[in-house]
Coordinates of C-alpha atoms in Angstrom, one line a residue:
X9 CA -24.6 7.5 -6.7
X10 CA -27.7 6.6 -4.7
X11 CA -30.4 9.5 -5.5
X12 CA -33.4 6.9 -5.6
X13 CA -34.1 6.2 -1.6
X14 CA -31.8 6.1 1.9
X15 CA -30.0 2.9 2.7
X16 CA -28.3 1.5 5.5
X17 CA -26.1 -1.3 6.7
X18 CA -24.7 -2.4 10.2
X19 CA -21.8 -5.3 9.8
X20 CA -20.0 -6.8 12.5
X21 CA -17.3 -9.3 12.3
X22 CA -13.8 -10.5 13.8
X23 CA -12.5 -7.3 12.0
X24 CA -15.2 -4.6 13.5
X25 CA -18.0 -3.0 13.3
X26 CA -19.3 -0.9 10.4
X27 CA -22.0 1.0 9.7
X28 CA -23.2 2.8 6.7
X29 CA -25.4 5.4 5.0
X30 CA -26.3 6.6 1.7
X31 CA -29.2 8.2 -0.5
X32 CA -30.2 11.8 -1.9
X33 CA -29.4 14.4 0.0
X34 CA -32.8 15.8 -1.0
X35 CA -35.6 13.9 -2.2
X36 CA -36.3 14.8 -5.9
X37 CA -32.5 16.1 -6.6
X38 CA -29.5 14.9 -7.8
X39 CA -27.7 15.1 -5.2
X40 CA -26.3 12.4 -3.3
X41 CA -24.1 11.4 0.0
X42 CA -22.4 8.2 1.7
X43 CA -20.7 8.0 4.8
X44 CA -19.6 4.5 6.6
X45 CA -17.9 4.0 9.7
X46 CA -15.5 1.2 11.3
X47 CA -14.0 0.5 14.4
X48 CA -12.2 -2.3 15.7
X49 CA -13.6 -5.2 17.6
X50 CA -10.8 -5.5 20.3
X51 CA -11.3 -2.0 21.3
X52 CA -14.9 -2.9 21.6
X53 CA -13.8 -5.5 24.1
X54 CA -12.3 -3.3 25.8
X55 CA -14.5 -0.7 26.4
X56 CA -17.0 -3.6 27.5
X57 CA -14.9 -3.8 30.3
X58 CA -12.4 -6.4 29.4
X59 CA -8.2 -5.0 29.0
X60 CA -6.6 -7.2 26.3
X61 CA -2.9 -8.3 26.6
X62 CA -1.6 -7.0 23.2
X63 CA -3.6 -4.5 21.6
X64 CA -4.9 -3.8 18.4
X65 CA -7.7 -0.7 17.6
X66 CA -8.3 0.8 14.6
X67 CA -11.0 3.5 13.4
X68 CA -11.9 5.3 10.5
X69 CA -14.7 7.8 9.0
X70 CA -15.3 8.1 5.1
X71 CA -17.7 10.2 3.2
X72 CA -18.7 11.4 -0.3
X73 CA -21.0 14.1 -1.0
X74 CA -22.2 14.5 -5.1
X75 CA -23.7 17.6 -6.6
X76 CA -24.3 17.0 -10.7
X77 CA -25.7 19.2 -13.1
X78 CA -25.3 23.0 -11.1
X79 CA -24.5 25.6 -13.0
X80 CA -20.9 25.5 -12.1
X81 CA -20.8 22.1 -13.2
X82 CA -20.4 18.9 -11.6
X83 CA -19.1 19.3 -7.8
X84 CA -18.0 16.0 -5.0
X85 CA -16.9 16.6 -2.1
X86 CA -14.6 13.4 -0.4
X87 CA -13.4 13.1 3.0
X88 CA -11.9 9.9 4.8
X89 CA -9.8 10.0 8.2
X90 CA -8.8 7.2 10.8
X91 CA -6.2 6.0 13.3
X92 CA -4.8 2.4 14.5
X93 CA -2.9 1.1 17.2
X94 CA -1.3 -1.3 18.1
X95 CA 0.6 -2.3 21.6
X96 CA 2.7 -5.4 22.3
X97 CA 3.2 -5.2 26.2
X98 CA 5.3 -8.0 27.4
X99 CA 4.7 -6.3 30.9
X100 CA 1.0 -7.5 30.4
X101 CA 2.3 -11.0 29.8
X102 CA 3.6 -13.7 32.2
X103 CA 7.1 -14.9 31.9
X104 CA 6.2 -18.1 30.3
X105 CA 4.2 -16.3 27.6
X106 CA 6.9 -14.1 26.8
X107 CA 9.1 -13.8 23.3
X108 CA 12.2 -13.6 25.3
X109 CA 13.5 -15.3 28.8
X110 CA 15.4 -12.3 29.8
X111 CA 14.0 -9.0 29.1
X112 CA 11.2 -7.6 27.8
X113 CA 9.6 -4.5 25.4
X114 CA 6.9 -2.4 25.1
X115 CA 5.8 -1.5 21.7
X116 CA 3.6 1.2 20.8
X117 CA 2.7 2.0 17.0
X118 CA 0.5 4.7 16.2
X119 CA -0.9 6.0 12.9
X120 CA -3.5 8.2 11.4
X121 CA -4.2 9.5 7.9
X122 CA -6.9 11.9 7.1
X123 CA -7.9 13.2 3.4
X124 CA -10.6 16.2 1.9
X125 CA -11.0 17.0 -1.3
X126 CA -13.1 19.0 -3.5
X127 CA -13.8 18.0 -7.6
X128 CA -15.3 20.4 -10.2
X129 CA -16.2 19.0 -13.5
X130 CA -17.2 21.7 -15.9
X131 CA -18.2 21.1 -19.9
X132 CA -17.6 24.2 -21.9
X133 CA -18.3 22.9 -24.8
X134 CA -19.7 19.3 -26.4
X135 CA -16.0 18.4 -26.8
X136 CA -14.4 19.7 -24.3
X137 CA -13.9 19.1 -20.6
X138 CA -12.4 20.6 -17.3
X139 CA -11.6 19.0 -13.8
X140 CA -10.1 21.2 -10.9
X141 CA -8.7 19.7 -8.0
X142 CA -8.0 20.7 -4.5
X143 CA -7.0 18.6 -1.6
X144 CA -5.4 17.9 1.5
X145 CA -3.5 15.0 2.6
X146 CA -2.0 14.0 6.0
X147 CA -0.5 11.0 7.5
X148 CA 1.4 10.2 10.4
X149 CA 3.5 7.8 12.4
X150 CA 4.3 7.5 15.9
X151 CA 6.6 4.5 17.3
X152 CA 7.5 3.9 20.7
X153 CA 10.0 1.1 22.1
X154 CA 10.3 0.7 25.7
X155 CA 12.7 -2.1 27.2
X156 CA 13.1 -3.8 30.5
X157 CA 14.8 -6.7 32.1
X158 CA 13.7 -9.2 34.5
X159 CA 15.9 -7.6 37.5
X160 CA 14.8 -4.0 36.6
X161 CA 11.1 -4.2 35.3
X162 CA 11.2 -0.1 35.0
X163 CA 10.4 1.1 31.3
X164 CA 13.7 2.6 29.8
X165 CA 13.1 4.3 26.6
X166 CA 15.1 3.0 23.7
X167 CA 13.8 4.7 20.5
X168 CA 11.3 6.9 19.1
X169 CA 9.8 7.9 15.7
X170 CA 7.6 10.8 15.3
X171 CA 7.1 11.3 11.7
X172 CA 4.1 14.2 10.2
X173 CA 3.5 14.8 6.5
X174 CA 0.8 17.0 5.5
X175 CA 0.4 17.2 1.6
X176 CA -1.8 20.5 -0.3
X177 CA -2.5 20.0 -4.0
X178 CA -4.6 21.8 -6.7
X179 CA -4.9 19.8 -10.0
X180 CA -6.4 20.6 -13.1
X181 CA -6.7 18.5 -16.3
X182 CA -8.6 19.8 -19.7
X183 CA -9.6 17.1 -22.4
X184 CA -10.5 18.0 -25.4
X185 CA -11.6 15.7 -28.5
X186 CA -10.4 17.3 -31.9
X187 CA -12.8 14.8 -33.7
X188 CA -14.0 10.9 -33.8
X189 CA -11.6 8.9 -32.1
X190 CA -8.4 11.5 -31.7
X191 CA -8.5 14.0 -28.2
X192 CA -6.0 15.3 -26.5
X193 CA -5.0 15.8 -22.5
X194 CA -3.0 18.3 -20.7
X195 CA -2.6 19.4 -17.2
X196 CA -0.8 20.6 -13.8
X197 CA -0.4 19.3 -10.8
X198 CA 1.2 21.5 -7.7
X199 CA 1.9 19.9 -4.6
X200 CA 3.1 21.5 -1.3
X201 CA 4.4 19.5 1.5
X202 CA 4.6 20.7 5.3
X203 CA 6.6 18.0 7.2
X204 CA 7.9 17.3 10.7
X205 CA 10.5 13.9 11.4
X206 CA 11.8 13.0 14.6
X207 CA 13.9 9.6 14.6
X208 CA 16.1 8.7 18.0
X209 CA 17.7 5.2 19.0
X210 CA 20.4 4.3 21.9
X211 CA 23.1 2.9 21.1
X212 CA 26.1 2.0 22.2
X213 CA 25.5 3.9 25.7
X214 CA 23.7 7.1 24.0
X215 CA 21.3 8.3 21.9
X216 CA 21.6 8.5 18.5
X217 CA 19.6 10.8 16.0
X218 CA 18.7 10.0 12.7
X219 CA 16.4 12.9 11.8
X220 CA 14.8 15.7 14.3
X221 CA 13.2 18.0 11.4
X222 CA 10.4 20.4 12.5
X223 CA 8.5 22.2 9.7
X224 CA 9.8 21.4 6.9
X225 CA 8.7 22.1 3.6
X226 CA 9.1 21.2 0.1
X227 CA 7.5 22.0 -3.2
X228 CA 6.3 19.5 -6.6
X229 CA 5.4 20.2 -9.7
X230 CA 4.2 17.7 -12.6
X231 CA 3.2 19.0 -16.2
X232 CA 1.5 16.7 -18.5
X233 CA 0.0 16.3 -22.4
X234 CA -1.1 13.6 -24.5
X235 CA -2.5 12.7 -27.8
X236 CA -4.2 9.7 -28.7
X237 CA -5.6 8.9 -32.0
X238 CA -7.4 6.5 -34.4
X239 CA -5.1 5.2 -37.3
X240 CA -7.3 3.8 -39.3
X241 CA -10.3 1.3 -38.2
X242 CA -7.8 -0.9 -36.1
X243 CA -5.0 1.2 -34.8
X244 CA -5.0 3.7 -31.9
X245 CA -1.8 5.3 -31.0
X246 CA -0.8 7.7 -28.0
X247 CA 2.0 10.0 -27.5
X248 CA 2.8 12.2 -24.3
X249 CA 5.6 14.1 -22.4
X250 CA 5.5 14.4 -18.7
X251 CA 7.6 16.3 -16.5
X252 CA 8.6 17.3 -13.1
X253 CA 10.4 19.8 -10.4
X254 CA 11.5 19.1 -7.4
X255 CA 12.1 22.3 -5.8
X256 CA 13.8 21.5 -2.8
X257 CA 16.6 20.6 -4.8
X258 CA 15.8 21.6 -8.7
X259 CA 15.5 18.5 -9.9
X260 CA 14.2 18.1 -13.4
X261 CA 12.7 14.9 -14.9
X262 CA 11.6 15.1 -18.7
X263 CA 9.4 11.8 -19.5
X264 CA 8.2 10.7 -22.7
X265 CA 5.3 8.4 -23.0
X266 CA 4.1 5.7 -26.0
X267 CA 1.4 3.5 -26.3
X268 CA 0.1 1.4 -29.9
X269 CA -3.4 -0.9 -29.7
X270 CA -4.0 -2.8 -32.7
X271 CA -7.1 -4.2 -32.9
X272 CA -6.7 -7.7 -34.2
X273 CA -10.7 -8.8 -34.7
X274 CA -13.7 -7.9 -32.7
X275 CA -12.3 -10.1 -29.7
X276 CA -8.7 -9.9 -29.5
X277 CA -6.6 -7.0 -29.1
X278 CA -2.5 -6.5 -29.2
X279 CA -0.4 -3.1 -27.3
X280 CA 2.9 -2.0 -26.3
X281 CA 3.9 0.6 -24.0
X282 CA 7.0 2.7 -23.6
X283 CA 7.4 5.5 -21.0
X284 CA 9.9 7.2 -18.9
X285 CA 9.1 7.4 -15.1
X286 CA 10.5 9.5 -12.3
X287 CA 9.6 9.0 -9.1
X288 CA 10.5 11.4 -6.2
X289 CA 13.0 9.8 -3.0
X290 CA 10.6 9.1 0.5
X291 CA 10.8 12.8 1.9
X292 CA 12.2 11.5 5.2
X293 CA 15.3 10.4 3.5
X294 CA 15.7 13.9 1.9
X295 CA 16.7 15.2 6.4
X296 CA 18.4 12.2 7.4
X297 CA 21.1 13.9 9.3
X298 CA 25.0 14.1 9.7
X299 CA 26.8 15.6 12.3
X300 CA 30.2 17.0 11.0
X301 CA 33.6 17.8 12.9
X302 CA 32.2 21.1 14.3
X303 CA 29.3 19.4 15.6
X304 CA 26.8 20.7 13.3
X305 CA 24.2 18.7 11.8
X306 CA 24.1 18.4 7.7
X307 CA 21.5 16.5 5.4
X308 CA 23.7 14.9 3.0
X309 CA 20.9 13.4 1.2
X310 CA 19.2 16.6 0.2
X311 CA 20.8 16.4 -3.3
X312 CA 19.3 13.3 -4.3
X313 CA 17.7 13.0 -7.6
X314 CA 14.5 11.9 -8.9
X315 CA 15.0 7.9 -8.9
X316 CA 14.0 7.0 -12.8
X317 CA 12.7 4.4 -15.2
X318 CA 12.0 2.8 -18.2
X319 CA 9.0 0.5 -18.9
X320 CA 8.3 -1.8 -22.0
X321 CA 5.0 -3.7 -21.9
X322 CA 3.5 -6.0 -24.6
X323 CA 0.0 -7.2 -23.8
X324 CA -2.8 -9.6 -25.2
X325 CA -6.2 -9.7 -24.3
X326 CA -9.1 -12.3 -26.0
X327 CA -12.8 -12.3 -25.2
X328 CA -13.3 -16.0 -25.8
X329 CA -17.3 -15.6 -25.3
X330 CA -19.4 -13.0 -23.2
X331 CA -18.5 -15.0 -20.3
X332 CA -14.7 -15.6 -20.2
X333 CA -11.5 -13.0 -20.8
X334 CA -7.7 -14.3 -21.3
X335 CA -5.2 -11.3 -20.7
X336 CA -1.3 -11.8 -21.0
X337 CA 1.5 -9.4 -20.6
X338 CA 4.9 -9.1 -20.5
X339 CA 7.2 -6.8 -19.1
X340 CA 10.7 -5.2 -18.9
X341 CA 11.6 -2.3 -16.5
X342 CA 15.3 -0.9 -15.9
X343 CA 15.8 1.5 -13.1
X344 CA 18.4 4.0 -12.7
X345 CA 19.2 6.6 -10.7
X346 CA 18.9 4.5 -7.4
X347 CA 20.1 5.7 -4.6
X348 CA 22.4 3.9 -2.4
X349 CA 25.4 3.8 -0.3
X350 CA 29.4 3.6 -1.0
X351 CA 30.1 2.2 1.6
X352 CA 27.3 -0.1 2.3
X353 CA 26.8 -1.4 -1.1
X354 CA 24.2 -3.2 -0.2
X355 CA 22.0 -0.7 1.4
X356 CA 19.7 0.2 -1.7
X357 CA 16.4 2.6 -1.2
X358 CA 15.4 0.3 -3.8
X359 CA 14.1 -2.0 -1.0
X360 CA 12.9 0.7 1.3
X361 CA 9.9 0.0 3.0
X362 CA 10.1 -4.0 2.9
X363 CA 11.3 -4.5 6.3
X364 CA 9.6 -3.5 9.8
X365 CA 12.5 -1.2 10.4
X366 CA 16.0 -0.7 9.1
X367 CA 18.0 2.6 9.8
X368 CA 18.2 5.0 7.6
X369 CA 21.6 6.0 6.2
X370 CA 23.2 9.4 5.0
X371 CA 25.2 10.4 2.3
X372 CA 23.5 8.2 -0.2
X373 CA 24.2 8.8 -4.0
X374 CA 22.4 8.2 -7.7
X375 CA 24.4 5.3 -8.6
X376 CA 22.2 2.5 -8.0
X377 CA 20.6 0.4 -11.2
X378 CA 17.9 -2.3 -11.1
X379 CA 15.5 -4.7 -13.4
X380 CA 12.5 -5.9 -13.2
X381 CA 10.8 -8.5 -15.7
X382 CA 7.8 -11.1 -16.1
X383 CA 4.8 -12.5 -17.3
X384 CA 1.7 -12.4 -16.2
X385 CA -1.4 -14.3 -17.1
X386 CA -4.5 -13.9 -16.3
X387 CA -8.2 -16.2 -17.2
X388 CA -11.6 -15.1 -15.9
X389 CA -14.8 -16.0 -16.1
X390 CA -17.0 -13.2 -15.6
X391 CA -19.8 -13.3 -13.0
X392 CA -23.1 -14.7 -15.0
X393 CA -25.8 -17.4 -13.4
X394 CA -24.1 -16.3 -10.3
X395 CA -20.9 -18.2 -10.5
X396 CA -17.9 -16.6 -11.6
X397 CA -13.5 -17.6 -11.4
X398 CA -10.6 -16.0 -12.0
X399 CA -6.7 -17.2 -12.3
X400 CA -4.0 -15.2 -12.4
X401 CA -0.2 -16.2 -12.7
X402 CA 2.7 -14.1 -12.4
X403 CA 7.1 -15.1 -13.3
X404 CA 9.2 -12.5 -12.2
X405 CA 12.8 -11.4 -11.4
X406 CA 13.7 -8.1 -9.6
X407 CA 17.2 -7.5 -9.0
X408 CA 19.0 -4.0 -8.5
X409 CA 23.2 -3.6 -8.8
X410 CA 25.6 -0.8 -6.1
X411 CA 28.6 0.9 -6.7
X412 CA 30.4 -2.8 -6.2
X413 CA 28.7 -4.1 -9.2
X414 CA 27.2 -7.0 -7.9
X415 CA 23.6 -7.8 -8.9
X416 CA 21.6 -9.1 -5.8
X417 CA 17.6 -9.8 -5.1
X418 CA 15.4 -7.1 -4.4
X419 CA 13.4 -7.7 -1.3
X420 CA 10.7 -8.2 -3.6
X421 CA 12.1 -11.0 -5.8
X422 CA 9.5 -13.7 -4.7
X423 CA 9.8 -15.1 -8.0
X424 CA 6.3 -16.2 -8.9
X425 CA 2.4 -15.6 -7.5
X426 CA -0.6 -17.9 -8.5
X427 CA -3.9 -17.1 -7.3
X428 CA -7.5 -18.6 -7.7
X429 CA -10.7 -17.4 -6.7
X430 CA -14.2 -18.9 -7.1
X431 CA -17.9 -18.5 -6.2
X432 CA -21.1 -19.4 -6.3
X433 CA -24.2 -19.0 -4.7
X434 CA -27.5 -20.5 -4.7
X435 CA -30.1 -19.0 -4.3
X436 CA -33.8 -20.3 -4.0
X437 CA -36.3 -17.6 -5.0
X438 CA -39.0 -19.1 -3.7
X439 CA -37.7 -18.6 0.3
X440 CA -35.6 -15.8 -1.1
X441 CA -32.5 -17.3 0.5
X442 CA -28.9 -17.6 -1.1
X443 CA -26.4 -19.9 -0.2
X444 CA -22.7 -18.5 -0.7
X445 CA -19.7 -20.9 -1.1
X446 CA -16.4 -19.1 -2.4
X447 CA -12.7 -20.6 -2.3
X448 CA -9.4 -18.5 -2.4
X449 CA -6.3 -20.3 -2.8
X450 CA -3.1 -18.1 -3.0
X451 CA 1.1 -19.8 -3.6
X452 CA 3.5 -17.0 -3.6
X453 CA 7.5 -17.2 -3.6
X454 CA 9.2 -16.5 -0.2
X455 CA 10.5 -12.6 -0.4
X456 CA 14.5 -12.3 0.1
X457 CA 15.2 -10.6 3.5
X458 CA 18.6 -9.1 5.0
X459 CA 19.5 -11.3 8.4
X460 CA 20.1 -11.2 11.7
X461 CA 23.7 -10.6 12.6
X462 CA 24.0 -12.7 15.7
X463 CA 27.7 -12.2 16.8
X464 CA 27.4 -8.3 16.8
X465 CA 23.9 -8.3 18.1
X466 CA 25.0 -9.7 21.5
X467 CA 28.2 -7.4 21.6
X468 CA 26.1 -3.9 20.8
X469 CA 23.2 -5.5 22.9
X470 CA 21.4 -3.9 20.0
X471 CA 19.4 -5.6 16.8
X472 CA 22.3 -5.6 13.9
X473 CA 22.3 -6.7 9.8
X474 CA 24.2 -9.2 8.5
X475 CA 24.9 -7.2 5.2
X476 CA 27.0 -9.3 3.4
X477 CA 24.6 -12.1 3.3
X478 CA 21.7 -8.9 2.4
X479 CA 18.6 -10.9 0.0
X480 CA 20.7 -13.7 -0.5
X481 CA 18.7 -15.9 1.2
X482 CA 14.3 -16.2 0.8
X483 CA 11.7 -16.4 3.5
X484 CA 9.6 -19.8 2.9
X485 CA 7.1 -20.0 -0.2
X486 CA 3.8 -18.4 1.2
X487 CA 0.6 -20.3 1.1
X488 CA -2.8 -19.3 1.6
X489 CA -6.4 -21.0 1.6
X490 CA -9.6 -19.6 2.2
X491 CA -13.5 -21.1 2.5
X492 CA -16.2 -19.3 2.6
X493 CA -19.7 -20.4 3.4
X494 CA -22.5 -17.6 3.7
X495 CA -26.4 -17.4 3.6
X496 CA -27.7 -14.4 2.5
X497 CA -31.5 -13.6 3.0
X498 CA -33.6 -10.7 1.7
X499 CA -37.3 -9.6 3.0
X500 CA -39.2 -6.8 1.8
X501 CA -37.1 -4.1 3.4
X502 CA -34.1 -5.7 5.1
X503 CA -31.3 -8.2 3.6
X504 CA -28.9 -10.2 5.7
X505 CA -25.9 -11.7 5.2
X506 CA -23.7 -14.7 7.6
X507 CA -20.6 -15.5 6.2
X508 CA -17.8 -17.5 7.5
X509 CA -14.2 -17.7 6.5
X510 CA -12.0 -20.3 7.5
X511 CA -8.7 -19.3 6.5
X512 CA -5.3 -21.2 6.8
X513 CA -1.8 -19.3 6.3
X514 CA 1.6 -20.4 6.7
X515 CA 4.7 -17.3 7.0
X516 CA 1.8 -14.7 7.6
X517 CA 3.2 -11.3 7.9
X518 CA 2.9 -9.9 11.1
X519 CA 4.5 -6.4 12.7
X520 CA 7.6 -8.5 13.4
X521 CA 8.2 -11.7 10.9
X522 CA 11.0 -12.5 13.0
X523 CA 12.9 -11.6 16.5
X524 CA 16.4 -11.6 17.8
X525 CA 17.0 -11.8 21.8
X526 CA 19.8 -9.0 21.5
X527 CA 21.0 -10.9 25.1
X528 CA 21.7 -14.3 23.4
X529 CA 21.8 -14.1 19.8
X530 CA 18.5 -16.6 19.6
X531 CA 16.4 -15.9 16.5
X532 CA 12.5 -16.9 17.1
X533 CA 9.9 -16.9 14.5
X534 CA 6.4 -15.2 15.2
X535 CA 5.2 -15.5 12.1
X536 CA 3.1 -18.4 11.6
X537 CA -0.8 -17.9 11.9
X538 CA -1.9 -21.1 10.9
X539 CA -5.7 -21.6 11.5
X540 CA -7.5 -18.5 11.4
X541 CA -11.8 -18.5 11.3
X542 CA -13.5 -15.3 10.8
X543 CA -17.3 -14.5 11.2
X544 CA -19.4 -11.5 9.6
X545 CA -22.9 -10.2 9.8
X546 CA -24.2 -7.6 7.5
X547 CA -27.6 -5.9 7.9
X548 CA -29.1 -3.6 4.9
X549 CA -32.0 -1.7 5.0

């Protein structure tokens, strides 16, 4: 925290502007604030007069207040909220610039998030300490997909998802150190969720819904302790037991939790790792509804369990010098517990989330396994006469198995990741000017992908899965490069700061990574980027 003197900075770039403030809150005291603020450059444009074709805005407020040493002991207060957009008119756009020759959509993604929180740190006694936690969480999505033809350019509603999830928590955690090098850790943590989900497609001549929950609420609870100790001059060892309750449906999760460090000299350093993990299902999947014979609707999936798993690690890590680290670790996790679907065996929550939008299915059940396993490496050379690198490797296979035994990709299962990153500036003292140059090269495995279903696409004039071909088949290899040149200058009260990054992608991810014209089957890539320069300015003072 800044309790010395009041700063500010003002940056502006391709992604925004952003300005910032921090200092004491009163001159003399401990306590502290910082709040920044960003907002997107397109909606800039916009309000300068200028209406954009596809639009992009985003926004966002953050803040931290700190009040050390009161009697009540150490309080922070946090707070961050924000909102994005983003509209892809074809409308806007001439016929020529459009994806597809014979119709059209609208697309309208909205989302916003918005956290407080309050921290208390209180130290009864030299060895022992308490932190209390309450906070609020919310986050919501809003999608909106219009469609229209070329002979009928009138907006006709074809889905909508409305999705609200507000979460309250209270945590608190009490250390306490039984003597040198042995303490132990225990806790609660009690969250309640308030939730609204409204999902609705047409298809096949009518509309179809997915989910229309309002109000919804759920309970979690998570009880923890742990004990770690010195054996001996070289050994530390922990030991803990986690556990949960889902109260929605009761379910119970007991985890146990190992770790051993041996300390091999001064420099080097050997652990392992064994825990159980449970990890509750994504709440909307919990009121995915099913309309029985009477009509009525049902949520087939509220008995889910907690999907679980067990990690091994084994890890390495040698200071060569002050200057340079080499870290290695390998891993082994087995899932089980996965939810998926009898009679879509290849539907598995597994990959949920990896894809712009795939419908969400009902009656799912615990029988899904899965593994994943690697190495991964990584060499840095810590920042010192203002140059610094870092490499990092990682090998990998993720794979998961349905009720028809068959072991396929995860959406994941990109197979390997290199990165490197490098900088260094120079800097003459004498004009007190700095001279940035910094590289960032990335290589990363294509990730598998379900595809389009051509034939059935065209007959449901609707976007269908070819399922039985599900992650057998990888997006291209991803490849990044990044330069960036900078001059940084600082006078007696003000420092700037020009950088330029010319970036090159190839396969970057965008809102859609491919499209299917649901009139003729044609699949069309929008996914490549290519060239892409970027330009910032930041101010301080």
């Amino acid at each position: 925290s800044n309790i010395q003197k009041h700063e500010k900075w003002v940056q502006l770039g391709w992604n925004g502007l952003e300005i910032g403030l921090e200092g004491p809150l009163k001159k003399g005291k401990k306590a502290s604030y910082m709040v920044s603020y960003r907002h997107a450059i397109t909606h800039l444009v916009y309000l300068m007069g200028h209406d954009p074709k596809q639009w992009i805005e985003y926004k966002d407020l953050s803040f931290k207040l700190n009040f050390p040493g009161t009697k009540t002991g150490n309080w922070s207060i946090i707070g961050m909220g924000g909102n994005s957009q983003i509209i892809m008119d074809d409308l806007k756009l001439d016929e020529d610039e459009r994806t597809f020759e014979t119709y059209g959509e609208k697309v309208d993604n909205s989302t916003g998030m918005g956290v407080f929180g309050i921290t208390n740190r209180v130290y009864p006694s030299k060895r022992a300490k308490i932190m209390n936690t309450l906070s609020v969480t919310g986050n919501m999505v809003k999608n909106l997909v219009d469609t229209f033809t070329i002979a009928d350019k009138d907006p006709f509603r074809w889905g909508i998802e409305d999705s609200e999830e507000m979460k309250l928590s209270a945590n608190t955690t009490v250390n306490y150190k039984l003597g040198t090098g042995s303490n132990i850790t225990a806790g609660v943590v009690y969250n309640h969720y308030l939730m609204s989900f409204n999902d609705i497609q047409y298809i096949d001549g009518a509309y179809q819904v997915f989910s229309d929950t309002a109000h919804a609420q759920v309970n979690l609870m998570r009880l923890f302790v742990g004990y770690k100790r010195m054996l001996g001059a070289r050994f530390e060892g922990y030991i803990g037991l986690h556990g949960q309750m889902f109260f929605y449906n009761n379910s119970i999760a007991i985890e146990p939790r190992m770790g051993l460090k041996f300390m091999i000299n001064e420099k080097s350093d050997i652990s392992y790792g064994f825990g159980l993990h449970s990890q509750v299902q994504p709440k909307v999947m919990y009121f995915v509804q099913t309309e029985n014979n009477l009509g009525q609707k049902e949520f087939t999936n509220r008995k889910l369990d907690f999907t679980k798993s067990i990690h091994n690690t084994i890890g390495y890590n040698y200071l060569i010098n002050k200057n340079l680290r080499l870290k290695v670790e390998a891993y082994y996790q087995y899932l089980y517990n996965v939810p998926v679907h009898t009679n879509l065996p290849q539907y598995s929550l597994i990959n949920f989330g990896t894809e712009y939008y795939v419908e969400r299915q009902d009656s799912l059940v615990n029988k899904g396994t899965g593994e994943n396993y690697g190495l991964e490496i990584t060499f840095e050379r810590f920042l010192d006469r203002n140059f610094f690198y870092l490499f990092t490797a990682s090998l990998f296979e993720s794979n998961y198995t349905s009720t028809d035994n068959i072991t396929r990709n995860t959406a994941y299962n990109g197979q390997f990741a290199f990165n490197a990153l490098a900088g260094y500036e120079l800097y003459f003292p004498k004009k007190n000017v700095g001279l940035i140059f910094g590289i960032n090269l990335t290589y990363a495995g294509g990730s598998p992908y379900v595809p389009f279903d051509q034939e059935n696409t065209i007959r449901h004039g609707k976007v269908m899965y070819d399922w039985d071909n599900a992650y057998a088949i990888k997006r291209d290899d991803y490849k990044r490069i990044s330069l960036r040149l900078g001059v940084k200058r600082n006078l007696k009260k003000v420092s700037m700061e020009t950088t330029f990054d010319l970036q090159y992608r190839s396969d970057y991810t965008s809102i859609y990574q491919e499209r299917i014209d649901v009139t003729t089957g044609e699949i069309i890539n929008t996914s490549n980027m290519g060239f892409y320069p970027m330009i910032n300015s930041r101010i301080s003072f």
